[in-house]
Coordinates of C-alpha atoms in Angstrom, one line a residue:
X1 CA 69.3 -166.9 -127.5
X2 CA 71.9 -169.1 -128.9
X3 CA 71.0 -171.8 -131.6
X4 CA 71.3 -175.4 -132.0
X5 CA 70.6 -176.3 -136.0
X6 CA 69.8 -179.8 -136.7
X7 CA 70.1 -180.2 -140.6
X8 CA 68.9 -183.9 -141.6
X9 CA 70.7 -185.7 -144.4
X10 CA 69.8 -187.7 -147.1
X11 CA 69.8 -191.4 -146.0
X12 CA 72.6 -192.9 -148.3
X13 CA 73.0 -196.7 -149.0
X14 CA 76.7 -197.7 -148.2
X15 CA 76.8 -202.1 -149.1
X16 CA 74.2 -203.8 -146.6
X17 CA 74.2 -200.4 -144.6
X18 CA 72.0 -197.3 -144.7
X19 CA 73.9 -194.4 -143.3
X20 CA 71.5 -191.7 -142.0
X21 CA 73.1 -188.5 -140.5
X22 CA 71.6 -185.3 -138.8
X23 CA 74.7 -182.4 -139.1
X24 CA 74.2 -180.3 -135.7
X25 CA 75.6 -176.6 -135.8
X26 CA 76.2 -174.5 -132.6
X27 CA 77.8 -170.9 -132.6
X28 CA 80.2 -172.2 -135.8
X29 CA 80.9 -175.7 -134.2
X30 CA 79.5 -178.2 -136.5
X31 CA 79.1 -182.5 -135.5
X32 CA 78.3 -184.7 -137.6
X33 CA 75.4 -187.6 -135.5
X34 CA 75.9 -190.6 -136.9
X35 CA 73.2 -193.7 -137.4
X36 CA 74.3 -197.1 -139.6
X37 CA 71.3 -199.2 -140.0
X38 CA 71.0 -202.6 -141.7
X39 CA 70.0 -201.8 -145.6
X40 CA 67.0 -204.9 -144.8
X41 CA 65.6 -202.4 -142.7
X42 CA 65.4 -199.2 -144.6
X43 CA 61.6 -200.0 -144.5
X44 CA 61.0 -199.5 -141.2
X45 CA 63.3 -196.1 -141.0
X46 CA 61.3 -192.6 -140.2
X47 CA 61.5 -189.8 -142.4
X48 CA 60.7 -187.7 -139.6
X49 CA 63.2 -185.6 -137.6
X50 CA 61.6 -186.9 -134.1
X51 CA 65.0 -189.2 -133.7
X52 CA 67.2 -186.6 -134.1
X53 CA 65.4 -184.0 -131.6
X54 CA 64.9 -186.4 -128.7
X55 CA 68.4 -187.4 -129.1
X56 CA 70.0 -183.9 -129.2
X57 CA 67.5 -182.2 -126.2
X58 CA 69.2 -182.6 -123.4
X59 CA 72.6 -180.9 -124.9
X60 CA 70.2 -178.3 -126.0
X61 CA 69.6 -177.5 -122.8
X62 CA 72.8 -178.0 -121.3
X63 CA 74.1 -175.2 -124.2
X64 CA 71.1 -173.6 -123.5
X65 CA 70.7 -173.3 -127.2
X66 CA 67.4 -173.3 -128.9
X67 CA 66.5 -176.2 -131.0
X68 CA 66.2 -175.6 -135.2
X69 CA 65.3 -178.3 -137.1
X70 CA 65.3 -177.8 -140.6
X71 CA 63.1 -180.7 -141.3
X72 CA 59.7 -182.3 -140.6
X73 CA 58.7 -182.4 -136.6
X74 CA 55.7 -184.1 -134.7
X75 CA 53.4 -181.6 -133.2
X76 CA 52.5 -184.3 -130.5
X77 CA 56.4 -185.0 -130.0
X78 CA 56.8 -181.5 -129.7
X79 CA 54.1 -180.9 -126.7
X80 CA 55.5 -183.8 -124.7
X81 CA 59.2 -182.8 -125.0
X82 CA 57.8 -178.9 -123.2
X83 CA 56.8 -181.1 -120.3
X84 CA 59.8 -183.3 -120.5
X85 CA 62.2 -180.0 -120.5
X86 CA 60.0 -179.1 -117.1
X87 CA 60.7 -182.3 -115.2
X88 CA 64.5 -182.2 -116.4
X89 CA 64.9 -178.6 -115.0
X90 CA 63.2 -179.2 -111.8
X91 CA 65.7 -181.8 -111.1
X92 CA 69.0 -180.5 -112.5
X93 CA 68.9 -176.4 -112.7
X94 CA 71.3 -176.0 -115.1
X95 CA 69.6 -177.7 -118.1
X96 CA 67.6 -174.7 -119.2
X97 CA 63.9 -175.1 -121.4
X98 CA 64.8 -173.9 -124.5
X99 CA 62.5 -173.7 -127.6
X100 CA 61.4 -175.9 -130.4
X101 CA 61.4 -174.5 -133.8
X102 CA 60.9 -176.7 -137.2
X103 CA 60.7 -175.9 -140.4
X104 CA 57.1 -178.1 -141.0
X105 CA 55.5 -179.7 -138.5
X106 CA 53.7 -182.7 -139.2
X107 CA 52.7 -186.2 -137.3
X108 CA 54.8 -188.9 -137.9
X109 CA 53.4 -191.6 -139.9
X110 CA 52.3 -194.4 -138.2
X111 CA 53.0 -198.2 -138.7
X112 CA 50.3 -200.0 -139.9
X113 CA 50.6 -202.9 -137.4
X114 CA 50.9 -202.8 -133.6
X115 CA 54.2 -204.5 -133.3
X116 CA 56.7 -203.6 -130.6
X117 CA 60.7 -202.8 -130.4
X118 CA 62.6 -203.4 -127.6
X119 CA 65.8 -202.3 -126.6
X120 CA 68.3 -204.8 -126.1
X121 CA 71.8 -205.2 -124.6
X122 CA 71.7 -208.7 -123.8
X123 CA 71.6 -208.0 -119.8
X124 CA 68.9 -208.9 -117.5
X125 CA 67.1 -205.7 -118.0
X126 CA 66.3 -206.4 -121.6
X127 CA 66.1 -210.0 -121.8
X128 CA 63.2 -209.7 -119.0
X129 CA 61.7 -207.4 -121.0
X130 CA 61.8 -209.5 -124.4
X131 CA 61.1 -212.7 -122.6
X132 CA 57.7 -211.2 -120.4
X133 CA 56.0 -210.0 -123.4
X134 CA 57.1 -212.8 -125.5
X135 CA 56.4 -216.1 -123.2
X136 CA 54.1 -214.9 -120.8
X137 CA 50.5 -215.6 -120.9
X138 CA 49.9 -213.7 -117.2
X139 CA 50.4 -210.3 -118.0
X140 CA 47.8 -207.4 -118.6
X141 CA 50.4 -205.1 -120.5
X142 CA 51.4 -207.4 -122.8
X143 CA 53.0 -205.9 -126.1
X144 CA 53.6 -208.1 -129.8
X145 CA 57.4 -207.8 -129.4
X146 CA 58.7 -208.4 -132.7
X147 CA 62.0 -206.6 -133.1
X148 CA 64.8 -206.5 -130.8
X149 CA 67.2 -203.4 -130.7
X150 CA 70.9 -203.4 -130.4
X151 CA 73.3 -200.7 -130.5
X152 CA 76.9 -200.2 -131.1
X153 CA 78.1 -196.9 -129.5
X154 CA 76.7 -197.1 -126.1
X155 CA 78.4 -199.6 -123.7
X156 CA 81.0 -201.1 -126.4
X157 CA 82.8 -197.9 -127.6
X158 CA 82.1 -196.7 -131.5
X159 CA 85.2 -197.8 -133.0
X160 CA 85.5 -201.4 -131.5
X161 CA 83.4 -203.1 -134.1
X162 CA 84.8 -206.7 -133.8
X163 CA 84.0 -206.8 -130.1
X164 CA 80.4 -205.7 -130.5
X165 CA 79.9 -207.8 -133.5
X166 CA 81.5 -210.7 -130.7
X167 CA 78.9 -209.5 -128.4
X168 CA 76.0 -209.3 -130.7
X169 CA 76.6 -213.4 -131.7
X170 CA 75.5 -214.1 -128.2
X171 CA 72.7 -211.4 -127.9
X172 CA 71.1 -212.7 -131.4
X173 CA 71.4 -216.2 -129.9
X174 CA 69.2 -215.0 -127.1
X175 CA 66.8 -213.3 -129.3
X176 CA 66.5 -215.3 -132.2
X177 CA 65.4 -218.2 -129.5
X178 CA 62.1 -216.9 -129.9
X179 CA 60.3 -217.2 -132.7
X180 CA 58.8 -214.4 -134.3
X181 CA 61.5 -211.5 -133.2
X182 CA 64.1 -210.3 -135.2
X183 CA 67.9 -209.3 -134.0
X184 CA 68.0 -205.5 -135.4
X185 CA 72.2 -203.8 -134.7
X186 CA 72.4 -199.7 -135.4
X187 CA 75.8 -198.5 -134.7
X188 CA 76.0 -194.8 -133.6
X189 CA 78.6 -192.0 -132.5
X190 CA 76.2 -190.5 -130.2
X191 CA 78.0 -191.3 -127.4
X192 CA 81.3 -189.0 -129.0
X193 CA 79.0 -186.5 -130.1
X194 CA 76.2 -185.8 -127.8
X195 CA 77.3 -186.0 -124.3
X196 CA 81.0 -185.1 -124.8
X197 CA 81.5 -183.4 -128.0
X198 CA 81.0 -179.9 -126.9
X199 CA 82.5 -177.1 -126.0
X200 CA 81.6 -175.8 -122.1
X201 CA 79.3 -179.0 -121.8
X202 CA 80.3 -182.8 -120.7
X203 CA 76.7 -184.3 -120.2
X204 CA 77.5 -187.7 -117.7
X205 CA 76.3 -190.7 -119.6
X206 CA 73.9 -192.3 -116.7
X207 CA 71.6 -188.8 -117.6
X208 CA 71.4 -189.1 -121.7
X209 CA 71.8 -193.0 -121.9
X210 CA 67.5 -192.5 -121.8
X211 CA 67.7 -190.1 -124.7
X212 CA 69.7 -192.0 -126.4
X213 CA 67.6 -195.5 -126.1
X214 CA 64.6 -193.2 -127.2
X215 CA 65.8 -191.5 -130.4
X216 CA 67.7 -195.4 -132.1
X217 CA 64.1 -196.9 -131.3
X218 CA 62.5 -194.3 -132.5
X219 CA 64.6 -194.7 -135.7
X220 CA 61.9 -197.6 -136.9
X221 CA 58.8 -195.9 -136.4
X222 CA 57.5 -196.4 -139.7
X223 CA 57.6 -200.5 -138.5
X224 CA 56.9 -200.0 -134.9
X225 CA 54.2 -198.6 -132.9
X226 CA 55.6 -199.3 -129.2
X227 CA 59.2 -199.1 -127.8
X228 CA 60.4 -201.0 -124.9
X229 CA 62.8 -199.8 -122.4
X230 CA 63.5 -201.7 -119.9
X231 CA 63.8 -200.3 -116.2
X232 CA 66.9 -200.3 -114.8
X233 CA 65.6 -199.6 -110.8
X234 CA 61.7 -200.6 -109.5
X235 CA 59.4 -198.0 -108.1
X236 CA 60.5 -198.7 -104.6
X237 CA 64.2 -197.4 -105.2
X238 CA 63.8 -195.3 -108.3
X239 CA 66.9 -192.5 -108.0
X240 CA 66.0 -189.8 -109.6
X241 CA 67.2 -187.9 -112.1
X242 CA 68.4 -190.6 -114.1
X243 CA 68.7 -190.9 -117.7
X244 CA 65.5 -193.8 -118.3
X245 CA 62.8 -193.3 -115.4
X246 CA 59.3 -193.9 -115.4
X247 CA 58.5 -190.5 -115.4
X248 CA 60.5 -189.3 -118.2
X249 CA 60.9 -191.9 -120.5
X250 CA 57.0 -191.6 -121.8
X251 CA 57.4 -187.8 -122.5
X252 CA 59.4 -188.7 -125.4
X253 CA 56.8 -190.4 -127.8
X254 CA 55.0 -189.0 -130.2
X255 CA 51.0 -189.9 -131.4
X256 CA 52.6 -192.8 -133.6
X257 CA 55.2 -194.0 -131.7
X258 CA 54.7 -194.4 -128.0
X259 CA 57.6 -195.2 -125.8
X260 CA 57.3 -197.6 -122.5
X261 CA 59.5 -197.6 -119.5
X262 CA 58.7 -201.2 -118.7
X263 CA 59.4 -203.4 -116.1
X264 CA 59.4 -201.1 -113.4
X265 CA 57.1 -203.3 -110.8
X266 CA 59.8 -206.0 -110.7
X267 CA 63.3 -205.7 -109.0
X268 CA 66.5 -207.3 -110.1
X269 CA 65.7 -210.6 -108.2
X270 CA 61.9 -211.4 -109.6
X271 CA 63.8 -210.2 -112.9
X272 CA 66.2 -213.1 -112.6
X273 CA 63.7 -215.4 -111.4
X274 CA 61.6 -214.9 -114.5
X275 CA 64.7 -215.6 -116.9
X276 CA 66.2 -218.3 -114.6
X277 CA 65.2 -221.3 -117.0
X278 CA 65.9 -219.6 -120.1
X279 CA 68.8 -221.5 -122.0
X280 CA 69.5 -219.3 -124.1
X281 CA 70.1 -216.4 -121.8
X282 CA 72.0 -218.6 -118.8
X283 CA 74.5 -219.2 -122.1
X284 CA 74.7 -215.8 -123.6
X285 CA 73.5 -213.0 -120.8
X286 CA 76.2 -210.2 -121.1
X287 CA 75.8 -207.7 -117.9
X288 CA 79.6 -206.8 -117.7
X289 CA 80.8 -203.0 -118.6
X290 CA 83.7 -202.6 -116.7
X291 CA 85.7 -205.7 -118.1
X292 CA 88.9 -205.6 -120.4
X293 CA 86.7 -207.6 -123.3
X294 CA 83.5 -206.1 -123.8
X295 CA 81.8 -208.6 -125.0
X296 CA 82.0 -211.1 -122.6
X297 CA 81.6 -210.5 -118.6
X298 CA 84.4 -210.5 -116.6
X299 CA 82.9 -212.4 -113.5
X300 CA 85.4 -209.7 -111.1
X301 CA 82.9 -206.9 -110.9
X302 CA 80.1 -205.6 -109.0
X303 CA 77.3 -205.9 -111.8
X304 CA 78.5 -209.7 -112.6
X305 CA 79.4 -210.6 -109.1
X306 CA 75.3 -209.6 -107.9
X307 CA 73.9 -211.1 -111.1
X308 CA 75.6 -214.3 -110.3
X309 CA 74.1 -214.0 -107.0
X310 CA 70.5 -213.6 -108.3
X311 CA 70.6 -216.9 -109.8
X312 CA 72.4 -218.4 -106.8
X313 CA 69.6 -217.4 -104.5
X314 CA 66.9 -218.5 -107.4
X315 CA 68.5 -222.1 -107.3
X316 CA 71.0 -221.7 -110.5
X317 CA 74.1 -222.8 -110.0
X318 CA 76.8 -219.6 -111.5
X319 CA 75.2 -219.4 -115.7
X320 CA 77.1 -220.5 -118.8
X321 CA 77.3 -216.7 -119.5
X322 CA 80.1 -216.5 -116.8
X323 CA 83.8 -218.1 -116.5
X324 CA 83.9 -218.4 -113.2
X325 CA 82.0 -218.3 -109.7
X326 CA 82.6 -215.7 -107.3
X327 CA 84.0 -216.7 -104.0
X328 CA 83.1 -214.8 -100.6
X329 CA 86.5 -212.9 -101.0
X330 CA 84.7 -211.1 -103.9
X331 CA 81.6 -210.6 -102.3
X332 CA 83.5 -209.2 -99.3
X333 CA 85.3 -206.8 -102.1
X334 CA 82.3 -205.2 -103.4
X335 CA 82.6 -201.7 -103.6
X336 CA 78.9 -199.3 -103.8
X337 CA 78.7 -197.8 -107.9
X338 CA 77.6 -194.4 -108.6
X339 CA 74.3 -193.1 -106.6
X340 CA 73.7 -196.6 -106.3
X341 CA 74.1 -198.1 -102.5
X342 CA 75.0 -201.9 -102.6
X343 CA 72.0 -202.4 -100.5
X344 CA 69.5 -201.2 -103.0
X345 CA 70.7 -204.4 -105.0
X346 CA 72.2 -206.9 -102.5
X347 CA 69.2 -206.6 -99.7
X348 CA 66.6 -208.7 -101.8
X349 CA 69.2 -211.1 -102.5
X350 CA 69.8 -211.8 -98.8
X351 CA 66.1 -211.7 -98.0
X352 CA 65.5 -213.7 -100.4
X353 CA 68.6 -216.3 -99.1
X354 CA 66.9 -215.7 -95.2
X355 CA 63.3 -216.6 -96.6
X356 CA 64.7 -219.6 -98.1
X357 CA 67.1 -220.5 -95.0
X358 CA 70.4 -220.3 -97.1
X359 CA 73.6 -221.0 -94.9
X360 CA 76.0 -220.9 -97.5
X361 CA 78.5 -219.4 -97.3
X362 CA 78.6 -216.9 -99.8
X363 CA 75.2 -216.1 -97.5
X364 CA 77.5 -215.1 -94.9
X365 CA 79.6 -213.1 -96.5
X366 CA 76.5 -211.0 -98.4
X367 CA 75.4 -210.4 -95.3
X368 CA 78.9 -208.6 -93.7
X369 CA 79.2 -206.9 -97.4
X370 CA 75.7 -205.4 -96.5
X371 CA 76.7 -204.4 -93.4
X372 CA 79.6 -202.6 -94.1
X373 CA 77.7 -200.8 -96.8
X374 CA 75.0 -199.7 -94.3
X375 CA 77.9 -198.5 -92.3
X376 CA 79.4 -196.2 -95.3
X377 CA 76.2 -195.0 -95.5
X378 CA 75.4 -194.0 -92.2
X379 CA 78.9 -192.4 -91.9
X380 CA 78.0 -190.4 -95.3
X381 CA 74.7 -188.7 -94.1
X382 CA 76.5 -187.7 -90.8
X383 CA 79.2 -186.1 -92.4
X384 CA 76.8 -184.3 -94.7
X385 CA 74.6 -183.3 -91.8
X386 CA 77.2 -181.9 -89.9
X387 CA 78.5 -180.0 -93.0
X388 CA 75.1 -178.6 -93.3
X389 CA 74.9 -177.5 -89.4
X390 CA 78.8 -176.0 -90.2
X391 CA 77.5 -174.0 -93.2
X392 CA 74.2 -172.8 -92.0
X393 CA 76.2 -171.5 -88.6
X394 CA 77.8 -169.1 -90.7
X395 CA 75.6 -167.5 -92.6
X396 CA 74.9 -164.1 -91.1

């Protein structure tokens, strides 16, 4: 069975920065995975090697490489990641279960207190996540959110550090309009290393973005007992695999550190809703990753165009956040994304418009954009079921 060494550095202090670094080896290719964290925060860094496994296990079993780790391991982390390995192979054949071996296994230690982390971006996602557990008094799952995660590498490219440090002004301004949570940036070439950086293997990022999310969280479980990821689809529409799920997403904690997929029961509307009256986030939400500047929304495509809508239909006027309005052209424009159908994010809206007898006109033009969709759609599942009927006629 081929190998996948994970050899943990030394965590080096660099100015205000501590660099930590895992070196991964693979039949004579070597990668260097990359974390800089704020030197104020060296406290709250693991010495464990958890990070660095759940970040790395999915190209594991793309390479179908056994994982070495020639460090410390969690024996509970380790459990969870055999069942996590099952669900990933049930749904996509050719990441293959591969073993686990570490050179000491040992739990984790824990944090003392019961504080939260959540992951942030700045998008709805996140900020519904912060602002629920924060300034809600309704909730039964309620967490002590006190840190707020950022990270350069994912949707604003490694080496563009003056647009993410523009995008991080507006995300601290959201955050730090709460009292009591601190704004937290890591920067990391996971996304250079890990998906693409390989040989044989091009992982897509909408399956390791969950990995990813897990292992920098996990980063700060010497502070932290609980990490918040906030869902990006509810229960009803959940598309599966996908990189954060609800089923997933849990499998990668350990006894110290337990990781959350949260926000699950609420869709993209009741998510805007709940934010709608936020200052702070109508002036600095950031949803756009398509745009030509990163760290601002673009207002052209699909993601802003909906969100826009979201608070339309919720009685706010086009946010701060965004240049301009969308006009019924652009609605009319809309194009599906990926495995996601327009409908699964435009229906609610225009429900929601219905319910509240909304004529306007960018009502009207929702509604055609959802009909053409359904249309696509319809065409698409005949085309394949014909192709199935055309393929199953000539097998012998």
């Amino acid at each position: 069975m081929k190998k996948l060494h994970l050899w943990p550095e030394s965590p080096v202090e660099k100015g205000d920065t501590l660099m930590l670094a895992v070196t991964l080896e693979h039949q004579k290719e070597i990668r260097k995975l990359v974390y800089e964290v704020p030197i104020e925060q060296k406290i709250a860094v693991t010495d464990s090697c958890d990070p660095y496994v759940v970040a790395t296990i999915l190209l594991a079993m793309s390479l179908s490489a056994d994982i070495v780790v020639h460090g410390r391991l969690s024996p509970s982390l380790l459990d969870n990641l055999n069942e996590f390995q099952s669900a990933w192979h049930c749904w996509q054949r050719d990441l293959t279960p591969v073993k686990i071996i570490a050179n000491q296994l040992s739990e984790a230690s824990a944090a003392v207190n019961n504080q939260a982390i959540v992951a942030f971006s700045g998008g709805v996602d996140s900020c519904f996540s912060l602002y629920r557990h924060h300034a809600s008094q309704a909730i039964t799952d309620q967490q002590q959110v006190s840190g707020a995660l950022m990270v350069h590498g994912f949707d604003i490219p490694y080496n563009q550090k003056e647009i993410f440090q523009k995008a991080a002004v507006g995300a601290r301004s959201i955050v730090e309009s709460l009292p009591g949570v601190r704004f937290i940036s890591v920067a990391t070439n996971f996304r250079w290393v890990v998906p693409y950086g390989w040989p044989g293997t091009a992982l897509k990022w909408e399956i390791v973005y969950g990995t990813a999310l897990a292992a920098a969280l996990m980063l700060f479980q010497a502070q932290y007992r609980i990490g918040l990821m906030g869902s990006s689809l509810p229960y009803n529409d959940l598309i599966l695999p996908w990189g954060s799920n609800p089923i997933t997403d849990p499998m990668l904690s350990n006894r110290s550190f337990q990781l959350i997929h949260d926000g699950a029961g609420f869709n993209r509307l009741e998510k805007v809703a709940a934010i709608a009256h936020w200052s702070a986030a109508l002036n600095h939400l950031r949803v756009c990753w398509q745009g030509e500047n990163l760290a601002k929304n673009c207002g052209k495509c699909e993601k802003c165009i909906r969100t826009i809508l979201n608070f339309k239909v919720n009685g706010i006027d086009c946010p701060p956040a965004f240049e301009q309005d969308v006009s019924e052209a652009k609605i009319q424009a809309l194009q599906r994304i990926g495995k996601v159908p327009l409908t699964t994010e435009l229906q609610p809206i225009l429900e929601a418009a219905n319910a509240k007898a909304n004529h306007e006109p960018w009502v009207r033009a929702l509604r055609q954009t959802i009909q053409k969709s359904h249309r696509y759609w319809e065409i698409k599942k005949f085309k394949q079921t014909i192709k199935s009927l055309v393929t199953s006629s000539k097998r012998p």
